[in-house]
Short mmCIF file of N, CA and C in Angstrom, two decimals:
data_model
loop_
_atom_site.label_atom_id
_atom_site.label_comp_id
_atom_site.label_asym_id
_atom_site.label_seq_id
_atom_site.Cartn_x
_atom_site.Cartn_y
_atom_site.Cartn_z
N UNK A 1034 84.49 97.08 156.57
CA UNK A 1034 84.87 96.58 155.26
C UNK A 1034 85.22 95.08 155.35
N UNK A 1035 85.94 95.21 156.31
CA UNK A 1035 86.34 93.43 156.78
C UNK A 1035 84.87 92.75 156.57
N UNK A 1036 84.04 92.93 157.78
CA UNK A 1036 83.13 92.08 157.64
C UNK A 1036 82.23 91.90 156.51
N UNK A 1037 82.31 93.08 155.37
CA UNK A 1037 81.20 92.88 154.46
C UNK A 1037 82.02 91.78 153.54
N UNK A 1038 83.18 91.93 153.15
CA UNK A 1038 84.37 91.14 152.40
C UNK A 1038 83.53 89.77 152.82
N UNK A 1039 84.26 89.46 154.36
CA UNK A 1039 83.77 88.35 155.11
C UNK A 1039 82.34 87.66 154.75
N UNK A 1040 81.40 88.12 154.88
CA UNK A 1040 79.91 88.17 154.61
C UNK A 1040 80.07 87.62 153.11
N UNK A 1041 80.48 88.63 151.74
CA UNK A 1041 80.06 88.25 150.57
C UNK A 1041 80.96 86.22 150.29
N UNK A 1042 82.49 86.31 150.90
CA UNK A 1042 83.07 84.96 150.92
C UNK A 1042 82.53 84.12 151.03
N UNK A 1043 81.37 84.08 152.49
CA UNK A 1043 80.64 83.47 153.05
C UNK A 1043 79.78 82.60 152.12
N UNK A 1044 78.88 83.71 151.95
CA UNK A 1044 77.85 83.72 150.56
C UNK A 1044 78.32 82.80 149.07
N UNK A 1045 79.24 83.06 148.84
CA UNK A 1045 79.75 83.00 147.91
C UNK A 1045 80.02 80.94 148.17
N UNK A 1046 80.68 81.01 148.87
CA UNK A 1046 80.59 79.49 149.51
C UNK A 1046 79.59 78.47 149.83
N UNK A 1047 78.44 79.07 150.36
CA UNK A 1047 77.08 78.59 150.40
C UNK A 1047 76.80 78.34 149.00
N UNK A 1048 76.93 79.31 148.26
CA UNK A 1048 76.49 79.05 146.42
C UNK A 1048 77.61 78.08 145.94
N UNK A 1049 78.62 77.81 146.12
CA UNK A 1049 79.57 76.81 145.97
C UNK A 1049 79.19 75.64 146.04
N UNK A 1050 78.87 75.13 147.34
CA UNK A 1050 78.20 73.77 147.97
C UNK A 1050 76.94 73.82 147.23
N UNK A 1051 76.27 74.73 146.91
CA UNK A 1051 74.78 74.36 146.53
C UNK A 1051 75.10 73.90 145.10
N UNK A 1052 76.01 74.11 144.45
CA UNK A 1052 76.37 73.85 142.76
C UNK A 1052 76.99 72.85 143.12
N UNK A 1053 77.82 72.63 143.99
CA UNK A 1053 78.64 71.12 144.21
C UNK A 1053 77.50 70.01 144.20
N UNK A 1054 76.80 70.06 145.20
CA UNK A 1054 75.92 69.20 145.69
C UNK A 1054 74.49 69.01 144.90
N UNK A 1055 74.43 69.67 143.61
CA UNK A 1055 73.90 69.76 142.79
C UNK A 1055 74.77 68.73 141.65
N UNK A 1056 75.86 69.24 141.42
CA UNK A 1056 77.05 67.87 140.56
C UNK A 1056 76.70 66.57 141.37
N UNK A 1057 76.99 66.88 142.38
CA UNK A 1057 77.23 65.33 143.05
C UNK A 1057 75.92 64.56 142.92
N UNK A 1058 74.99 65.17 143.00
CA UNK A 1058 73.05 64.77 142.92
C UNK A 1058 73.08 63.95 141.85
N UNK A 1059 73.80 64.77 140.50
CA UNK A 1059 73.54 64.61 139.30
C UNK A 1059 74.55 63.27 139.05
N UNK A 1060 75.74 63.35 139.20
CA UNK A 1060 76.65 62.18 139.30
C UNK A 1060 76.10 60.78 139.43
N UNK A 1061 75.52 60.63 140.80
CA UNK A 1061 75.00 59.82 141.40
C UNK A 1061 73.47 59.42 140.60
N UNK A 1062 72.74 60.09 140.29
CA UNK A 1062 71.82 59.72 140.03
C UNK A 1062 72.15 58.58 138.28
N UNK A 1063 72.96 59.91 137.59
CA UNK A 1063 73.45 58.88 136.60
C UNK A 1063 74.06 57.35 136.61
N UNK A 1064 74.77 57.39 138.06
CA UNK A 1064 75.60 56.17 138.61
C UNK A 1064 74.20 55.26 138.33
N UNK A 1065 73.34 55.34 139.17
CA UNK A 1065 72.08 54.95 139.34
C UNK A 1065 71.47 54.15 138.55
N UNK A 1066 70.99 54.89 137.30
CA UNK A 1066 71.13 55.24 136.01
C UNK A 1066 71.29 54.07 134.98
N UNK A 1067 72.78 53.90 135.19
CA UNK A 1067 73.25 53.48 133.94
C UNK A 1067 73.03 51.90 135.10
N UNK A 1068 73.30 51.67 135.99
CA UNK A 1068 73.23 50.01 137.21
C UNK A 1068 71.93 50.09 136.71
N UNK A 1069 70.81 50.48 137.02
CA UNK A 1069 69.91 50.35 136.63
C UNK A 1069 69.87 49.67 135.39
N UNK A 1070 70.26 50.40 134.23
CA UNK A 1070 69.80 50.01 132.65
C UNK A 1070 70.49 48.56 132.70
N UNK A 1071 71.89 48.53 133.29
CA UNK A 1071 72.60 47.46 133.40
C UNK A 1071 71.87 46.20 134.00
N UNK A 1072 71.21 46.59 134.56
CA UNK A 1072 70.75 45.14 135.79
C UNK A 1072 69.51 44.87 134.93
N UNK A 1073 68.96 45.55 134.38
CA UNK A 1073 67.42 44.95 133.42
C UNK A 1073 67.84 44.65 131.86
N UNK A 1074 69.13 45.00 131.10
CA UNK A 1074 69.49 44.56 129.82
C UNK A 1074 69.54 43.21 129.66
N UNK A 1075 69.45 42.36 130.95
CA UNK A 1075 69.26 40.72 130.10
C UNK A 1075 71.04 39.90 130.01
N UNK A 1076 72.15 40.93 130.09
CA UNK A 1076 73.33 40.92 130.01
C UNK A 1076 73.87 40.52 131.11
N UNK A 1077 73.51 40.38 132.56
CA UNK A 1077 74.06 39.93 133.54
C UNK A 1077 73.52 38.49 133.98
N UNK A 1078 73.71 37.34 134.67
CA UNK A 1078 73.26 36.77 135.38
C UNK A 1078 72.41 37.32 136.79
N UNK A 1079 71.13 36.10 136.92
CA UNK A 1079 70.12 36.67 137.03
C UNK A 1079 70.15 37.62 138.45
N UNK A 1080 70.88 36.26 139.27
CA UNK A 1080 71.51 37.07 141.01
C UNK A 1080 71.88 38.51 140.62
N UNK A 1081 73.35 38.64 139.88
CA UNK A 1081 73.61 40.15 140.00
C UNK A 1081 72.66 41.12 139.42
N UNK A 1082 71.81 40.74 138.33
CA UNK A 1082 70.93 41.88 137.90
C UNK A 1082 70.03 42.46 139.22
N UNK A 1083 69.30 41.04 139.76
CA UNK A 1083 68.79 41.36 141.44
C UNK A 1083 69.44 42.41 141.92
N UNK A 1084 70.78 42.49 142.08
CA UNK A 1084 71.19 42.63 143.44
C UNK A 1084 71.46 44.32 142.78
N UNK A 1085 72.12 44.60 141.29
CA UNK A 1085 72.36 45.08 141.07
C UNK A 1085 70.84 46.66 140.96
N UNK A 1086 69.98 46.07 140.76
CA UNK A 1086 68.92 46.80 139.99
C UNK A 1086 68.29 47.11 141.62
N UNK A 1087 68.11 46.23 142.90
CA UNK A 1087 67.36 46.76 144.15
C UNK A 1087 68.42 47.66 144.68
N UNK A 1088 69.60 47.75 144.48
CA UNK A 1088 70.84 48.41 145.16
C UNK A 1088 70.88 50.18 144.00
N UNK A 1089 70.50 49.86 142.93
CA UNK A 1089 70.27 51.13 142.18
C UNK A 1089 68.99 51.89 142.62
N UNK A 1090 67.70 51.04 142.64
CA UNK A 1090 66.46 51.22 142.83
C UNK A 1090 66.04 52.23 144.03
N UNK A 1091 66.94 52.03 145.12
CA UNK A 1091 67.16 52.01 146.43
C UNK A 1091 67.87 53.51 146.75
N UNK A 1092 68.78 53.54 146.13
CA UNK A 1092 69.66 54.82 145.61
C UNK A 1092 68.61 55.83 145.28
N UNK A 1093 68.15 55.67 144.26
CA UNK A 1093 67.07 56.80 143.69
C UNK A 1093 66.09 56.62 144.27
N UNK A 1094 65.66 56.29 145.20
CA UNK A 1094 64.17 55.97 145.92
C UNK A 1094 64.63 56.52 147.49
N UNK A 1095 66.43 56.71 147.71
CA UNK A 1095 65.85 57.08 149.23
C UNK A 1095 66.03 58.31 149.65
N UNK A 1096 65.32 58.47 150.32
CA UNK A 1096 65.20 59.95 151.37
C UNK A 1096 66.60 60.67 151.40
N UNK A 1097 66.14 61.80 151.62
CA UNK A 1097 67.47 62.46 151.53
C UNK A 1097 68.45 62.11 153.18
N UNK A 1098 67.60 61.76 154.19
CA UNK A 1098 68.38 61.12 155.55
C UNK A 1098 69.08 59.84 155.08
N UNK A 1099 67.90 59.30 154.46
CA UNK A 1099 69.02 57.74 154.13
C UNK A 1099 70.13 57.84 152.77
N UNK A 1100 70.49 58.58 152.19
CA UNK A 1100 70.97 58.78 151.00
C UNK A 1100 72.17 58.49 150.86
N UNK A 1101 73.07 58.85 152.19
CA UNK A 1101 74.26 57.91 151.87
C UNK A 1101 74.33 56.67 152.39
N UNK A 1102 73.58 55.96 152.84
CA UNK A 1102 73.47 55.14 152.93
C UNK A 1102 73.29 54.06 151.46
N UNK A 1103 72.26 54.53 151.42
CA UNK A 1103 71.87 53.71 149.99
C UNK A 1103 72.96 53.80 148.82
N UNK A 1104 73.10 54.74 148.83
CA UNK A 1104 74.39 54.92 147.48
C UNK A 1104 75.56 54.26 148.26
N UNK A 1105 75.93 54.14 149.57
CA UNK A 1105 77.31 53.32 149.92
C UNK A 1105 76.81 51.78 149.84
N UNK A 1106 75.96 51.20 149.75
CA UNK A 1106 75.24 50.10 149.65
C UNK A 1106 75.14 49.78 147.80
N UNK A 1107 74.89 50.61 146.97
CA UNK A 1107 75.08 50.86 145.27
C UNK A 1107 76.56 50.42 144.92
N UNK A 1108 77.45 50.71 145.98
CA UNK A 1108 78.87 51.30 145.96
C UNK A 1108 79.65 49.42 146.00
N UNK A 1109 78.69 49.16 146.23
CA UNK A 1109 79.26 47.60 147.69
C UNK A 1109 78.38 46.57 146.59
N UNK A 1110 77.10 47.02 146.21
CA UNK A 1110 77.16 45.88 144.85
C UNK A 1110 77.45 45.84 143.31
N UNK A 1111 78.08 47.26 142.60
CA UNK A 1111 78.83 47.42 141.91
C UNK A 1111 80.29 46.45 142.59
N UNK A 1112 80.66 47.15 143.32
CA UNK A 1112 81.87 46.38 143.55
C UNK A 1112 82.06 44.93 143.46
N UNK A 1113 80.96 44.19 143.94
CA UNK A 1113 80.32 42.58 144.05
C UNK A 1113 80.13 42.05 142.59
N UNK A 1114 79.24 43.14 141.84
CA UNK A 1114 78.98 42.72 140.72
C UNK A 1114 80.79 42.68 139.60
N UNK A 1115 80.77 43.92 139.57
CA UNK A 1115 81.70 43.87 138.55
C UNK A 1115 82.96 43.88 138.97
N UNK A 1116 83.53 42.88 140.26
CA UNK A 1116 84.83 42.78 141.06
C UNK A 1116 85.74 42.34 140.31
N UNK A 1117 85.37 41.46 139.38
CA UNK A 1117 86.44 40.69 138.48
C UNK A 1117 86.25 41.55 136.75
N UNK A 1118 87.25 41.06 136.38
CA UNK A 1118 87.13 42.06 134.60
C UNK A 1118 86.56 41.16 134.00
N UNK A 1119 86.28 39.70 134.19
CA UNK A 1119 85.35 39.09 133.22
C UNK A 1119 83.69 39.63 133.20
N UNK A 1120 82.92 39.92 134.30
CA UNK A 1120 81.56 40.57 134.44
C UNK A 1120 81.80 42.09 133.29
N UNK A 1121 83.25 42.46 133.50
CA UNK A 1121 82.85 44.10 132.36
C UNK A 1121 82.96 43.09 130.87
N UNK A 1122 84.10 42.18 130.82
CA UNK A 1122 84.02 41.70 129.80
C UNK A 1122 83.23 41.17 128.92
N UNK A 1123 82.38 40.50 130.03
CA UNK A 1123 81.34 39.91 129.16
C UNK A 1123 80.17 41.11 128.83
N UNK A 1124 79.79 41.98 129.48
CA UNK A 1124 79.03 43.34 128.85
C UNK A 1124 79.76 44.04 128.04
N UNK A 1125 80.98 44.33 127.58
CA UNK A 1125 81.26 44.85 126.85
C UNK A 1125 80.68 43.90 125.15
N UNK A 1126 81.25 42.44 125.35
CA UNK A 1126 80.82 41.29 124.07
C UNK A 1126 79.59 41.88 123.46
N UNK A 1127 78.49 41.52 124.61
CA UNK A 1127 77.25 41.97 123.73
C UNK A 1127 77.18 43.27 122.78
N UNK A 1128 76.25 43.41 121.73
CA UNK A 1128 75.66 44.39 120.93
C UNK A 1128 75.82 46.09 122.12
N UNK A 1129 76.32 46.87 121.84
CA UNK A 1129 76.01 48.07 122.69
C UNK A 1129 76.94 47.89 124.06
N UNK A 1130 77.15 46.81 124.53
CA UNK A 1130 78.00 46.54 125.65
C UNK A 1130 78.91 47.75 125.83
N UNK A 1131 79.36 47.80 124.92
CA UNK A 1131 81.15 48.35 125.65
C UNK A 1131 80.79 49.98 125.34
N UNK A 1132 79.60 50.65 125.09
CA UNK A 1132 79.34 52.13 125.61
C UNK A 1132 78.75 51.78 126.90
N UNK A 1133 77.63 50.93 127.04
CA UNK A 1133 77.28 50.71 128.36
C UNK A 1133 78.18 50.61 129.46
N UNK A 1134 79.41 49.76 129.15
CA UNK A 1134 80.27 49.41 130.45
C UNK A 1134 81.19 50.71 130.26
N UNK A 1135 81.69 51.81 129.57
CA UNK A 1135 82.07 52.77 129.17
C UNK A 1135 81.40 53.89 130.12
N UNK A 1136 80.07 54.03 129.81
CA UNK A 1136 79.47 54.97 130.68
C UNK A 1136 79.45 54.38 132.09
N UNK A 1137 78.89 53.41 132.68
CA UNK A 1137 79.25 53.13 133.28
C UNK A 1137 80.79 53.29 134.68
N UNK A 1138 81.84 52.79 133.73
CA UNK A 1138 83.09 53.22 134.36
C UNK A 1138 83.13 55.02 134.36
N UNK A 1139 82.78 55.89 133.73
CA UNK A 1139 82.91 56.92 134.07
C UNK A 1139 81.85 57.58 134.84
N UNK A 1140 81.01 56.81 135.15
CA UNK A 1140 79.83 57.46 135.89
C UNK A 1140 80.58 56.97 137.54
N UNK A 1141 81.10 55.75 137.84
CA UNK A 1141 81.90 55.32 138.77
C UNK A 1141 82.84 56.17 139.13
N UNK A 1142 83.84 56.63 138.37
CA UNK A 1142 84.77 57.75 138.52
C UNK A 1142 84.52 58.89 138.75
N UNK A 1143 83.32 59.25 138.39
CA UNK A 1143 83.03 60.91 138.75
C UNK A 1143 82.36 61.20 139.62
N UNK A 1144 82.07 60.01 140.66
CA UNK A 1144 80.90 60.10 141.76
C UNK A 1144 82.24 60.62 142.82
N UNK A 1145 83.25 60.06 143.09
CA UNK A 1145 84.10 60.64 144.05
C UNK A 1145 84.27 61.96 143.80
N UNK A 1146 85.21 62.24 142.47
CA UNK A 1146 85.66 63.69 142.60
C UNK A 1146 84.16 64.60 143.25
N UNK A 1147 83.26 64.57 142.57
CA UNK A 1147 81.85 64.93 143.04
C UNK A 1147 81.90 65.05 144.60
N UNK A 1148 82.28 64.25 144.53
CA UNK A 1148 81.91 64.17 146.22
C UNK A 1148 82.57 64.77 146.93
N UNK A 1149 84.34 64.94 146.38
CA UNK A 1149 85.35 65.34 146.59
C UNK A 1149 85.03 66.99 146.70
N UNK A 1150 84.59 67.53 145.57
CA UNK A 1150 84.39 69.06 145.70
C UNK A 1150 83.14 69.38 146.64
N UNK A 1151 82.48 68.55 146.65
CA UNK A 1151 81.50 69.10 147.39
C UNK A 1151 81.53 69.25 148.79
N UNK A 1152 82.64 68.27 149.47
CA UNK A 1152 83.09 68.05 150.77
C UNK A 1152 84.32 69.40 150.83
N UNK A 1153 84.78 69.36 149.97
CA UNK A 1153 85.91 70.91 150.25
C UNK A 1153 85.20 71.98 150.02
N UNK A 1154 84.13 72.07 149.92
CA UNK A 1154 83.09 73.73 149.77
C UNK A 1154 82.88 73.41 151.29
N UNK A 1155 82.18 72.26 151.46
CA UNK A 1155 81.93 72.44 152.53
C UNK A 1155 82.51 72.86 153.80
N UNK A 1156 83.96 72.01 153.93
CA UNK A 1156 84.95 72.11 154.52
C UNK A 1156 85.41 73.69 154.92
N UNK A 1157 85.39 74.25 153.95
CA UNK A 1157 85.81 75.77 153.40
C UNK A 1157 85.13 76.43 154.08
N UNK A 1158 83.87 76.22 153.94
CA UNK A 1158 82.45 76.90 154.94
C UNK A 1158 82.93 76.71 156.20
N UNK A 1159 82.28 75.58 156.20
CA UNK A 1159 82.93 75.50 158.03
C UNK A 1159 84.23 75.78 158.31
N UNK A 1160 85.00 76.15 158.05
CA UNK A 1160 86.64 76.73 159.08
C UNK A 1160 86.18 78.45 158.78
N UNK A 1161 85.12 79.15 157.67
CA UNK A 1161 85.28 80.45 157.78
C UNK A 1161 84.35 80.41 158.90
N UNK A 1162 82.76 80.08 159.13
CA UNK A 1162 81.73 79.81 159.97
C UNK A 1162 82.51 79.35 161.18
N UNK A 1163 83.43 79.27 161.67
CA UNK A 1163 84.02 79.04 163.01
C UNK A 1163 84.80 80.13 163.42
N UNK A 1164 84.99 81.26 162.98
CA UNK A 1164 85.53 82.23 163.22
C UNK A 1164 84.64 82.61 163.80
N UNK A 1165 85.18 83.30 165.20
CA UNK A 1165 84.88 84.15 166.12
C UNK A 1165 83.79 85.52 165.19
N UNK A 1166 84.40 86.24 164.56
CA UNK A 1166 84.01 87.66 164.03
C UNK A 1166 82.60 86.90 163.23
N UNK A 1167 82.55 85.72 162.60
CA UNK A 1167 81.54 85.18 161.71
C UNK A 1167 80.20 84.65 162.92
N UNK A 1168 80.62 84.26 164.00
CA UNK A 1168 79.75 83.98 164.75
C UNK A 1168 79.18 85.22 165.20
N UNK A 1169 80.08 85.86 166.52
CA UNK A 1169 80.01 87.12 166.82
C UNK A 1169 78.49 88.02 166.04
N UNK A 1170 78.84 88.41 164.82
CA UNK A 1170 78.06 89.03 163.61
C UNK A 1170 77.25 88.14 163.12
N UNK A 1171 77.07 87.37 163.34
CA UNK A 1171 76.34 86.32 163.00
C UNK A 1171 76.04 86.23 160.85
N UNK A 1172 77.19 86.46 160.62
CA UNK A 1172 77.53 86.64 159.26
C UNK A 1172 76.93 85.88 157.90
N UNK A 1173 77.11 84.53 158.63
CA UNK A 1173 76.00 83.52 157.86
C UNK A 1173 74.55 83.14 157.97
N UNK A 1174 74.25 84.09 158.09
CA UNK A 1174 72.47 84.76 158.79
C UNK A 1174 71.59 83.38 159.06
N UNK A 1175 70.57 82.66 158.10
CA UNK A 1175 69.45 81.80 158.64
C UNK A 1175 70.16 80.82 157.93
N UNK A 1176 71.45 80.45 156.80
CA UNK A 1176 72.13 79.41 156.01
C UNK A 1176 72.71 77.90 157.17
N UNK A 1177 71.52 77.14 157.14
CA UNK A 1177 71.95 75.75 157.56
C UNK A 1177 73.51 75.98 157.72
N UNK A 1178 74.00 74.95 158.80
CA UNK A 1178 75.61 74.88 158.85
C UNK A 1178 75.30 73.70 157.80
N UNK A 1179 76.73 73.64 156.75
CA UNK A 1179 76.77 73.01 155.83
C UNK A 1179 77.59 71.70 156.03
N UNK A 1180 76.72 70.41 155.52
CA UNK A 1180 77.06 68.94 156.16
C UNK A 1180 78.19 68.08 155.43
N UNK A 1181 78.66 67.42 155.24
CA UNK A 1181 79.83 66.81 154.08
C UNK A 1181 79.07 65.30 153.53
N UNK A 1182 78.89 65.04 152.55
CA UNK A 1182 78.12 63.95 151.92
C UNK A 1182 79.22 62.90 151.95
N UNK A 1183 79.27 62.21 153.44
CA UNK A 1183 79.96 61.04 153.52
C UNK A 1183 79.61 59.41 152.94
N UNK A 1184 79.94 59.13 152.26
CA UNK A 1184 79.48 57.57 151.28
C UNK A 1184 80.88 56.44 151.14
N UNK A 1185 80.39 55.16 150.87
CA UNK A 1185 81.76 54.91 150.11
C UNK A 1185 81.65 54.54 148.53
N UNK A 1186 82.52 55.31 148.18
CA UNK A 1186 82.62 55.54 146.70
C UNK A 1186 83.73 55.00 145.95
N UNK A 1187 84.13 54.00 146.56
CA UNK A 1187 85.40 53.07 146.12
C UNK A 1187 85.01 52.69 145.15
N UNK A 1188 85.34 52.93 143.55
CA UNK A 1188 84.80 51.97 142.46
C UNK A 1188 85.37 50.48 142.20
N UNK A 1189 84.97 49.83 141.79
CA UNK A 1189 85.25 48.33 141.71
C UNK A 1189 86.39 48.32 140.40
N UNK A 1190 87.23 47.87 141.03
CA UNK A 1190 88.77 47.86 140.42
C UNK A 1190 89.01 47.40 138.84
N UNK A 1191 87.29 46.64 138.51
CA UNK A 1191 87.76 46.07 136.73
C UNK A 1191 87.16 47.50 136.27
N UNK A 1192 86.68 48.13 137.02
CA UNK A 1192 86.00 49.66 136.14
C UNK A 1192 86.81 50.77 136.34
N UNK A 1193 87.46 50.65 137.96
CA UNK A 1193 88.62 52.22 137.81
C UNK A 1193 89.55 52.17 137.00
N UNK A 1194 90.46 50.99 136.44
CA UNK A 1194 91.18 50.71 135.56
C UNK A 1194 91.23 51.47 134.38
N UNK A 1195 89.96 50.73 133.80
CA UNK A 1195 89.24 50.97 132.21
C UNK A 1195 89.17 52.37 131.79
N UNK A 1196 90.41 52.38 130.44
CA UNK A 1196 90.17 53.63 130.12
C UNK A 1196 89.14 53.65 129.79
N UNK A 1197 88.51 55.17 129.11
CA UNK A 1197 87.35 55.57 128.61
C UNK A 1197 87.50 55.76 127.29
#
């Protein structure tokens, strides 16, 4: 009885991470997304739209090996771009601005927690998958050991601020 308990937890956790890491996909891609729309609206100076739009581009274009990479690199020219509150300020001025820098700041904010749950499913997995009786039985049958989506997701301080 133990082990079937054990077994369905298991299971149940694997489907956890796969819905986490499904949020977090989705998070990120929006992050993406909205830098993207941002860096080609005409609203930034010309350097940060560059830097901003190959650093989004890059994000959604890489491999799932390079993936945190690229998004901690997204992470590092958001931060560059919009380090000071005059860059949100001045996108907010324009026509449409201030939903753009709006979505924006919350697409910034929800990439951690994202990341956050998806790293404690994982977490969760691995300390039950290290039990003796789970190995032993080999409980988590052909299910990949489950990895933690390490990035840096520090948002740039004129956007964590900003209410929504």
């Amino acid at each position: 009885m133990y082990l079937s308990w054990t077994a369905g937890r298991l299971d149940r956790l694997h489907a956890r991470i796969d819905a986490a890491r499904a949020a977090l996909d989705a998070q990120l891609l929006r992050r993406a997304s909205v830098a993207q729309e941002l860096a080609t609206s005409g609203v930034l100076d010309p350097a940060a739209s560059i830097v901003l739009y190959e650093a989004a581009h890059a994000a959604r274009q890489a491999e799932e090996e390079h993936r945190e990479v690229a998004e901690s690199e997204l992470s590092a020219a958001l931060r560059a771009v919009f380090g000071a509150a005059e860059q949100v300020e001045a996108v907010r001025e324009v026509p449409g601005g201030d939903d753009t820098a709006g979505e924006l700041a919350q697409a910034v904010r929800r990439v951690p927690m994202a990341r956050r749950f998806h790293n404690d499913a994982v977490r969760a997995a691995r300390a039950l998958r290290r039990h003796r009786k789970v190995r032993w039985f080999r409980l988590a049958g052909h299910a990949p050991f489950p990895l933690a989506f390490e990035m840096d997701d520090e948002p740039p301080a004129a956007l964590a601020d900003r209410p929504t």
